């Protein structure tokens, strides 16, 4: 297996490796996992593997989870089908900088995403290194956000377009989660900027150290959150991947955000993702 970095900040391509083999080879899998921690997102071409092989490889990282809104393959639980076609309305969820499922108390560890069908051009996906995004923040901002916590909501994202009864039922099933604004990566110990498109507001901003008058909270918290969200948009923190059929991306959801570029209508785009159960951020 060869590892070729794609940018200075994030991303590497794995060459001369088959994920069906890696699912059965402990030493090879250990190499891939170590590369994932180093590069945060890994890419492979020409992975003509079965859905069962896809799921078997992803399960080497941990148990898989279904998505409550997006459909899964009935024969392979945990393999979420992200299928787009010209006759579907734009659902507006992928084309936003986000980490998957941070509305859960325990967001995903990561995911293995395989391209089944893609447009001839367009439909790329971008990833951002949120360890680097935190590292490069001004020290004054690091001090300001130390100890801050924030809410993450499925109701305000996937639930927003639902009838109110369904939206409230979704929130009852998945109450808004609260996470630290700066989480610690459980394997590397790195600090990670951990707000994204599912984040709605800070929960403990209104303290004497930050707020002199109520207006400080009204303006200051919203402006600070927008500033932090904008860090994922800095190109120097990013890598961009052009899909082909049987291409695969494996990413660490704990230290990255991603954005699926929706510039391909009226074409088909069919992706299958195995999301891996994670743990509670701290």
mmCIF file of C-alpha atoms in Angstrom:
data_model
loop_
_atom_site.group_PDB
_atom_site.id
_atom_site.type_symbol
_atom_site.label_atom_id
_atom_site.label_comp_id
_atom_site.label_asym_id
_atom_site.label_seq_id
_atom_site.Cartn_x
_atom_site.Cartn_y
_atom_site.Cartn_z
ATOM 1 C CA UNK A 1 0.000 0.000 0.000
ATOM 2 C CA UNK A 2 1.252 3.469 -0.928
ATOM 3 C CA UNK A 3 0.073 6.653 0.800
ATOM 4 C CA UNK A 4 0.165 9.873 -1.217
ATOM 5 C CA UNK A 5 -0.833 13.089 0.617
ATOM 6 C CA UNK A 6 -3.151 15.339 -1.403
ATOM 7 C CA UNK A 7 -2.645 18.643 0.446
ATOM 8 C CA UNK A 8 -0.395 19.955 3.197
ATOM 9 C CA UNK A 9 -3.355 20.224 5.570
ATOM 10 C CA UNK A 10 -5.551 17.160 5.093
ATOM 11 C CA UNK A 11 -6.194 14.111 2.937
ATOM 12 C CA UNK A 12 -4.228 11.269 1.376
ATOM 13 C CA UNK A 13 -4.859 8.718 -1.355
ATOM 14 C CA UNK A 14 -4.269 5.024 -0.673
ATOM 15 C CA UNK A 15 -2.905 3.175 -3.702
ATOM 16 C CA UNK A 16 -2.615 -0.574 -4.338
ATOM 17 C CA UNK A 17 -5.036 -1.632 -1.653
ATOM 18 C CA UNK A 18 -8.452 -3.307 -1.750
ATOM 19 C CA UNK A 19 -10.875 -2.692 1.100
ATOM 20 C CA UNK A 20 -12.355 -6.185 0.831
ATOM 21 C CA UNK A 21 -8.869 -7.516 1.643
ATOM 22 C CA UNK A 22 -8.342 -4.927 4.376
ATOM 23 C CA UNK A 23 -11.512 -6.107 6.118
ATOM 24 C CA UNK A 24 -9.819 -9.511 6.678
ATOM 25 C CA UNK A 25 -6.193 -8.452 7.174
ATOM 26 C CA UNK A 26 -5.386 -7.159 10.671
ATOM 27 C CA UNK A 27 -2.002 -5.694 9.750
ATOM 28 C CA UNK A 28 -3.312 -3.920 6.659
ATOM 29 C CA UNK A 29 -6.291 -2.546 8.553
ATOM 30 C CA UNK A 30 -3.976 -1.254 11.306
ATOM 31 C CA UNK A 31 -1.960 0.633 8.655
ATOM 32 C CA UNK A 32 -5.139 2.188 7.273
ATOM 33 C CA UNK A 33 -6.350 3.227 10.707
ATOM 34 C CA UNK A 34 -2.997 4.846 11.513
ATOM 35 C CA UNK A 35 -3.105 6.710 8.190
ATOM 36 C CA UNK A 36 -6.624 7.913 8.991
ATOM 37 C CA UNK A 37 -5.506 9.435 12.286
ATOM 38 C CA UNK A 38 -2.631 11.179 10.518
ATOM 39 C CA UNK A 39 -4.388 12.438 7.368
ATOM 40 C CA UNK A 40 -8.013 12.614 8.706
ATOM 41 C CA UNK A 41 -9.557 11.593 5.367
ATOM 42 C CA UNK A 42 -8.381 8.830 3.035
ATOM 43 C CA UNK A 43 -9.312 8.259 -0.603
ATOM 44 C CA UNK A 44 -9.225 5.182 -2.824
ATOM 45 C CA UNK A 45 -10.050 4.511 -6.467
ATOM 46 C CA UNK A 46 -11.328 1.382 -8.213
ATOM 47 C CA UNK A 47 -12.985 -0.259 -5.217
ATOM 48 C CA UNK A 48 -15.332 -2.607 -7.049
ATOM 49 C CA UNK A 49 -16.517 -4.244 -3.849
ATOM 50 C CA UNK A 50 -19.865 -5.619 -2.726
ATOM 51 C CA UNK A 51 -22.105 -3.916 -0.211
ATOM 52 C CA UNK A 52 -21.290 -6.725 2.204
ATOM 53 C CA UNK A 53 -17.553 -5.994 1.800
ATOM 54 C CA UNK A 54 -18.228 -2.276 2.298
ATOM 55 C CA UNK A 55 -20.057 -2.975 5.550
ATOM 56 C CA UNK A 56 -17.500 -5.548 6.711
ATOM 57 C CA UNK A 57 -14.633 -3.081 6.266
ATOM 58 C CA UNK A 58 -16.470 -0.239 8.038
ATOM 59 C CA UNK A 59 -17.320 -2.551 10.946
ATOM 60 C CA UNK A 60 -13.621 -2.973 11.636
ATOM 61 C CA UNK A 61 -13.782 0.547 13.097
ATOM 62 C CA UNK A 62 -16.897 -0.123 15.209
ATOM 63 C CA UNK A 63 -20.623 -0.726 15.111
ATOM 64 C CA UNK A 64 -22.633 0.957 12.364
ATOM 65 C CA UNK A 65 -25.652 3.231 12.742
ATOM 66 C CA UNK A 66 -28.675 3.958 10.569
ATOM 67 C CA UNK A 67 -29.980 7.456 9.890
ATOM 68 C CA UNK A 68 -33.508 8.338 11.082
ATOM 69 C CA UNK A 69 -34.327 10.371 7.960
ATOM 70 C CA UNK A 70 -32.136 9.099 5.085
ATOM 71 C CA UNK A 71 -32.953 5.619 3.779
ATOM 72 C CA UNK A 72 -30.715 2.576 4.355
ATOM 73 C CA UNK A 73 -30.120 -0.569 2.332
ATOM 74 C CA UNK A 74 -32.630 -3.170 3.604
ATOM 75 C CA UNK A 75 -30.114 -6.018 3.307
ATOM 76 C CA UNK A 76 -27.222 -4.178 4.951
ATOM 77 C CA UNK A 77 -28.247 -2.252 8.083
ATOM 78 C CA UNK A 78 -25.998 0.745 8.628
ATOM 79 C CA UNK A 79 -25.412 1.297 4.910
ATOM 80 C CA UNK A 80 -27.188 4.585 4.204
ATOM 81 C CA UNK A 81 -28.183 5.240 0.609
ATOM 82 C CA UNK A 82 -27.697 8.871 -0.441
ATOM 83 C CA UNK A 83 -29.333 8.798 -3.860
ATOM 84 C CA UNK A 84 -29.998 11.979 -5.832
ATOM 85 C CA UNK A 85 -31.864 12.151 -9.128
ATOM 86 C CA UNK A 86 -33.244 14.896 -11.411
ATOM 87 C CA UNK A 87 -36.816 14.221 -10.292
ATOM 88 C CA UNK A 88 -36.006 14.947 -6.625
ATOM 89 C CA UNK A 89 -36.085 18.438 -5.100
ATOM 90 C CA UNK A 90 -32.821 19.764 -3.716
ATOM 91 C CA UNK A 91 -32.891 18.749 -0.031
ATOM 92 C CA UNK A 92 -30.200 21.316 1.002
ATOM 93 C CA UNK A 93 -28.586 19.202 3.727
ATOM 94 C CA UNK A 94 -25.323 18.009 2.204
ATOM 95 C CA UNK A 95 -24.149 21.327 0.786
ATOM 96 C CA UNK A 96 -23.289 22.833 4.139
ATOM 97 C CA UNK A 97 -20.136 22.472 6.196
ATOM 98 C CA UNK A 98 -20.937 19.866 8.844
ATOM 99 C CA UNK A 99 -19.777 16.896 10.879
ATOM 100 C CA UNK A 100 -22.186 13.987 10.629
ATOM 101 C CA UNK A 101 -24.815 13.489 13.314
ATOM 102 C CA UNK A 102 -23.501 15.910 15.933
ATOM 103 C CA UNK A 103 -27.159 16.168 16.948
ATOM 104 C CA UNK A 104 -26.582 12.804 18.648
ATOM 105 C CA UNK A 105 -25.243 12.617 22.205
ATOM 106 C CA UNK A 106 -22.529 10.409 20.697
ATOM 107 C CA UNK A 107 -21.821 11.660 17.149
ATOM 108 C CA UNK A 108 -20.268 9.389 14.547
ATOM 109 C CA UNK A 109 -16.681 8.196 14.808
ATOM 110 C CA UNK A 110 -16.426 8.479 11.046
ATOM 111 C CA UNK A 111 -17.699 6.996 7.818
ATOM 112 C CA UNK A 112 -16.826 4.996 4.726
ATOM 113 C CA UNK A 113 -18.486 6.516 1.633
ATOM 114 C CA UNK A 114 -18.506 4.782 -1.768
ATOM 115 C CA UNK A 115 -19.586 6.250 -5.099
ATOM 116 C CA UNK A 116 -22.013 4.038 -7.018
ATOM 117 C CA UNK A 117 -22.943 6.518 -9.746
ATOM 118 C CA UNK A 118 -21.880 10.118 -10.284
ATOM 119 C CA UNK A 119 -22.310 12.892 -12.840
ATOM 120 C CA UNK A 120 -19.626 13.304 -15.516
ATOM 121 C CA UNK A 121 -18.551 16.560 -13.854
ATOM 122 C CA UNK A 122 -19.496 18.159 -10.550
ATOM 123 C CA UNK A 123 -20.626 16.556 -7.323
ATOM 124 C CA UNK A 124 -17.238 16.805 -5.595
ATOM 125 C CA UNK A 125 -16.917 16.606 -1.806
ATOM 126 C CA UNK A 126 -14.652 18.797 0.328
ATOM 127 C CA UNK A 127 -13.243 18.137 3.799
ATOM 128 C CA UNK A 128 -11.746 20.588 6.297
ATOM 129 C CA UNK A 129 -9.216 19.925 9.057
ATOM 130 C CA UNK A 130 -10.838 21.239 12.244
ATOM 131 C CA UNK A 131 -7.743 20.555 14.358
ATOM 132 C CA UNK A 132 -5.864 23.017 12.174
ATOM 133 C CA UNK A 133 -8.845 25.386 12.289
ATOM 134 C CA UNK A 134 -8.600 25.481 16.088
ATOM 135 C CA UNK A 135 -4.811 25.682 16.106
ATOM 136 C CA UNK A 136 -4.826 28.753 13.829
ATOM 137 C CA UNK A 137 -7.405 30.714 15.833
ATOM 138 C CA UNK A 138 -6.145 33.931 17.455
ATOM 139 C CA UNK A 139 -5.191 33.374 21.086
ATOM 140 C CA UNK A 140 -7.811 35.904 22.183
ATOM 141 C CA UNK A 141 -10.520 33.805 20.516
ATOM 142 C CA UNK A 142 -9.164 30.601 22.072
ATOM 143 C CA UNK A 143 -9.451 32.241 25.473
ATOM 144 C CA UNK A 144 -12.970 33.455 24.715
ATOM 145 C CA UNK A 145 -14.265 30.007 23.732
ATOM 146 C CA UNK A 146 -12.516 28.011 26.441
ATOM 147 C CA UNK A 147 -15.194 26.111 28.331
ATOM 148 C CA UNK A 148 -17.998 27.150 25.967
ATOM 149 C CA UNK A 149 -20.672 24.611 25.092
ATOM 150 C CA UNK A 150 -23.229 24.569 22.273
ATOM 151 C CA UNK A 151 -26.455 22.896 21.148
ATOM 152 C CA UNK A 152 -26.706 20.733 18.021
ATOM 153 C CA UNK A 153 -30.150 20.022 16.558
ATOM 154 C CA UNK A 154 -31.730 17.564 14.133
ATOM 155 C CA UNK A 155 -35.034 19.413 14.567
ATOM 156 C CA UNK A 156 -33.603 22.662 13.163
ATOM 157 C CA UNK A 157 -31.998 20.855 10.197
ATOM 158 C CA UNK A 158 -33.617 17.654 8.923
ATOM 159 C CA UNK A 159 -36.816 18.401 10.837
ATOM 160 C CA UNK A 160 -37.285 21.998 9.720
ATOM 161 C CA UNK A 161 -39.242 21.200 6.545
ATOM 162 C CA UNK A 162 -41.434 18.566 8.212
ATOM 163 C CA UNK A 163 -45.008 19.170 9.391
ATOM 164 C CA UNK A 164 -44.905 20.324 12.993
ATOM 165 C CA UNK A 165 -46.143 17.002 14.406
ATOM 166 C CA UNK A 166 -43.383 15.044 12.669
ATOM 167 C CA UNK A 167 -40.799 17.663 13.568
ATOM 168 C CA UNK A 168 -41.676 17.516 17.262
ATOM 169 C CA UNK A 169 -41.723 13.723 17.181
ATOM 170 C CA UNK A 170 -38.235 13.764 15.669
ATOM 171 C CA UNK A 171 -37.015 16.097 18.402
ATOM 172 C CA UNK A 172 -38.597 13.897 21.063
ATOM 173 C CA UNK A 173 -36.684 10.933 19.654
ATOM 174 C CA UNK A 174 -33.446 12.909 19.314
ATOM 175 C CA UNK A 175 -33.401 15.824 21.793
ATOM 176 C CA UNK A 176 -30.875 18.560 21.038
ATOM 177 C CA UNK A 177 -27.408 17.453 22.093
ATOM 178 C CA UNK A 178 -24.936 19.678 23.946
ATOM 179 C CA UNK A 179 -21.224 19.445 23.145
ATOM 180 C CA UNK A 180 -18.078 21.390 23.979
ATOM 181 C CA UNK A 181 -17.182 24.039 21.405
ATOM 182 C CA UNK A 182 -13.623 22.707 21.580
ATOM 183 C CA UNK A 183 -13.522 18.940 21.920
ATOM 184 C CA UNK A 184 -10.525 16.715 22.629
ATOM 185 C CA UNK A 185 -9.780 13.996 20.094
ATOM 186 C CA UNK A 186 -10.017 10.772 22.147
ATOM 187 C CA UNK A 187 -7.123 9.033 20.348
ATOM 188 C CA UNK A 188 -4.650 11.815 19.561
ATOM 189 C CA UNK A 189 -5.397 14.288 22.362
ATOM 190 C CA UNK A 190 -5.639 17.129 19.828
ATOM 191 C CA UNK A 191 -8.007 20.053 20.338
ATOM 192 C CA UNK A 192 -10.749 20.281 17.704
ATOM 193 C CA UNK A 193 -13.049 23.198 16.835
ATOM 194 C CA UNK A 194 -16.413 21.429 17.139
ATOM 195 C CA UNK A 195 -19.228 23.633 15.845
ATOM 196 C CA UNK A 196 -20.823 23.071 12.454
ATOM 197 C CA UNK A 197 -24.015 23.339 10.416
ATOM 198 C CA UNK A 198 -26.039 21.468 13.066
ATOM 199 C CA UNK A 199 -25.008 23.939 15.818
ATOM 200 C CA UNK A 200 -27.759 26.374 16.816
ATOM 201 C CA UNK A 201 -26.400 28.379 19.790
ATOM 202 C CA UNK A 202 -24.078 28.481 22.772
ATOM 203 C CA UNK A 203 -25.601 27.276 26.029
ATOM 204 C CA UNK A 204 -23.320 28.950 28.580
ATOM 205 C CA UNK A 205 -22.235 32.195 26.899
ATOM 206 C CA UNK A 206 -24.251 34.459 29.230
ATOM 207 C CA UNK A 207 -21.699 34.841 32.046
ATOM 208 C CA UNK A 208 -20.338 37.984 33.760
ATOM 209 C CA UNK A 209 -17.003 37.497 32.002
ATOM 210 C CA UNK A 210 -18.651 37.767 28.564
ATOM 211 C CA UNK A 211 -21.797 39.837 29.125
ATOM 212 C CA UNK A 212 -21.970 43.339 30.651
ATOM 213 C CA UNK A 213 -25.522 43.959 29.407
ATOM 214 C CA UNK A 214 -28.069 41.697 27.764
ATOM 215 C CA UNK A 215 -27.243 43.219 24.402
ATOM 216 C CA UNK A 216 -23.724 41.748 24.647
ATOM 217 C CA UNK A 217 -25.267 38.293 24.596
ATOM 218 C CA UNK A 218 -27.722 39.080 21.812
ATOM 219 C CA UNK A 219 -25.041 40.326 19.436
ATOM 220 C CA UNK A 220 -21.845 38.791 20.749
ATOM 221 C CA UNK A 221 -22.825 35.132 20.891
ATOM 222 C CA UNK A 222 -24.316 35.104 17.394
ATOM 223 C CA UNK A 223 -21.319 36.918 15.902
ATOM 224 C CA UNK A 224 -18.849 34.594 17.627
ATOM 225 C CA UNK A 225 -20.688 31.473 16.450
ATOM 226 C CA UNK A 226 -20.739 32.735 12.863
ATOM 227 C CA UNK A 227 -17.011 33.485 13.066
ATOM 228 C CA UNK A 228 -16.276 29.961 14.327
ATOM 229 C CA UNK A 229 -18.504 28.364 11.689
ATOM 230 C CA UNK A 230 -16.662 30.288 8.970
ATOM 231 C CA UNK A 231 -13.328 28.650 9.818
ATOM 232 C CA UNK A 232 -14.218 25.492 7.857
ATOM 233 C CA UNK A 233 -14.517 27.659 4.723
ATOM 234 C CA UNK A 234 -10.807 28.574 4.660
ATOM 235 C CA UNK A 235 -9.245 26.825 1.625
ATOM 236 C CA UNK A 236 -5.884 26.273 3.344
ATOM 237 C CA UNK A 237 -7.622 23.837 5.724
ATOM 238 C CA UNK A 238 -9.345 21.838 2.958
ATOM 239 C CA UNK A 239 -9.053 19.033 0.440
ATOM 240 C CA UNK A 240 -11.425 18.484 -2.505
ATOM 241 C CA UNK A 241 -12.133 15.063 -4.028
ATOM 242 C CA UNK A 242 -13.519 14.357 -7.473
ATOM 243 C CA UNK A 243 -15.657 11.239 -7.502
ATOM 244 C CA UNK A 244 -15.640 8.405 -9.992
ATOM 245 C CA UNK A 245 -17.657 5.174 -9.746
ATOM 246 C CA UNK A 246 -16.116 2.848 -7.119
ATOM 247 C CA UNK A 247 -14.164 5.677 -5.474
ATOM 248 C CA UNK A 248 -14.187 5.603 -1.673
ATOM 249 C CA UNK A 249 -13.585 8.174 1.063
ATOM 250 C CA UNK A 250 -12.916 7.237 4.700
ATOM 251 C CA UNK A 251 -12.946 10.087 7.188
ATOM 252 C CA UNK A 252 -12.551 10.829 10.872
ATOM 253 C CA UNK A 253 -15.746 12.681 11.770
ATOM 254 C CA UNK A 254 -14.276 13.770 15.100
ATOM 255 C CA UNK A 255 -11.651 16.054 13.557
ATOM 256 C CA UNK A 256 -13.140 17.094 10.208
ATOM 257 C CA UNK A 257 -16.097 18.715 8.531
ATOM 258 C CA UNK A 258 -17.240 18.046 4.977
ATOM 259 C CA UNK A 259 -19.334 19.687 2.265
ATOM 260 C CA UNK A 260 -20.931 17.884 -0.691
ATOM 261 C CA UNK A 261 -20.955 20.325 -3.596
ATOM 262 C CA UNK A 262 -24.414 20.262 -5.171
ATOM 263 C CA UNK A 263 -23.460 21.625 -8.592
ATOM 264 C CA UNK A 264 -24.527 18.635 -10.677
ATOM 265 C CA UNK A 265 -28.325 18.814 -11.334
ATOM 266 C CA UNK A 266 -29.959 17.556 -13.483
ATOM 267 C CA UNK A 267 -27.719 14.488 -13.139
ATOM 268 C CA UNK A 268 -27.872 11.382 -10.960
ATOM 269 C CA UNK A 269 -25.551 10.950 -7.990
ATOM 270 C CA UNK A 270 -25.713 7.755 -5.947
ATOM 271 C CA UNK A 271 -23.556 7.303 -2.862
ATOM 272 C CA UNK A 272 -23.583 4.669 -0.109
ATOM 273 C CA UNK A 273 -22.241 5.494 3.349
ATOM 274 C CA UNK A 274 -21.494 3.303 6.326
ATOM 275 C CA UNK A 275 -21.507 5.524 9.412
ATOM 276 C CA UNK A 276 -19.610 4.276 12.465
ATOM 277 C CA UNK A 277 -20.925 4.762 15.996
ATOM 278 C CA UNK A 278 -18.852 7.212 18.011
ATOM 279 C CA UNK A 279 -18.603 8.332 21.622
ATOM 280 C CA UNK A 280 -19.612 11.374 23.643
ATOM 281 C CA UNK A 281 -17.344 14.385 23.005
ATOM 282 C CA UNK A 282 -15.392 15.895 25.882
#
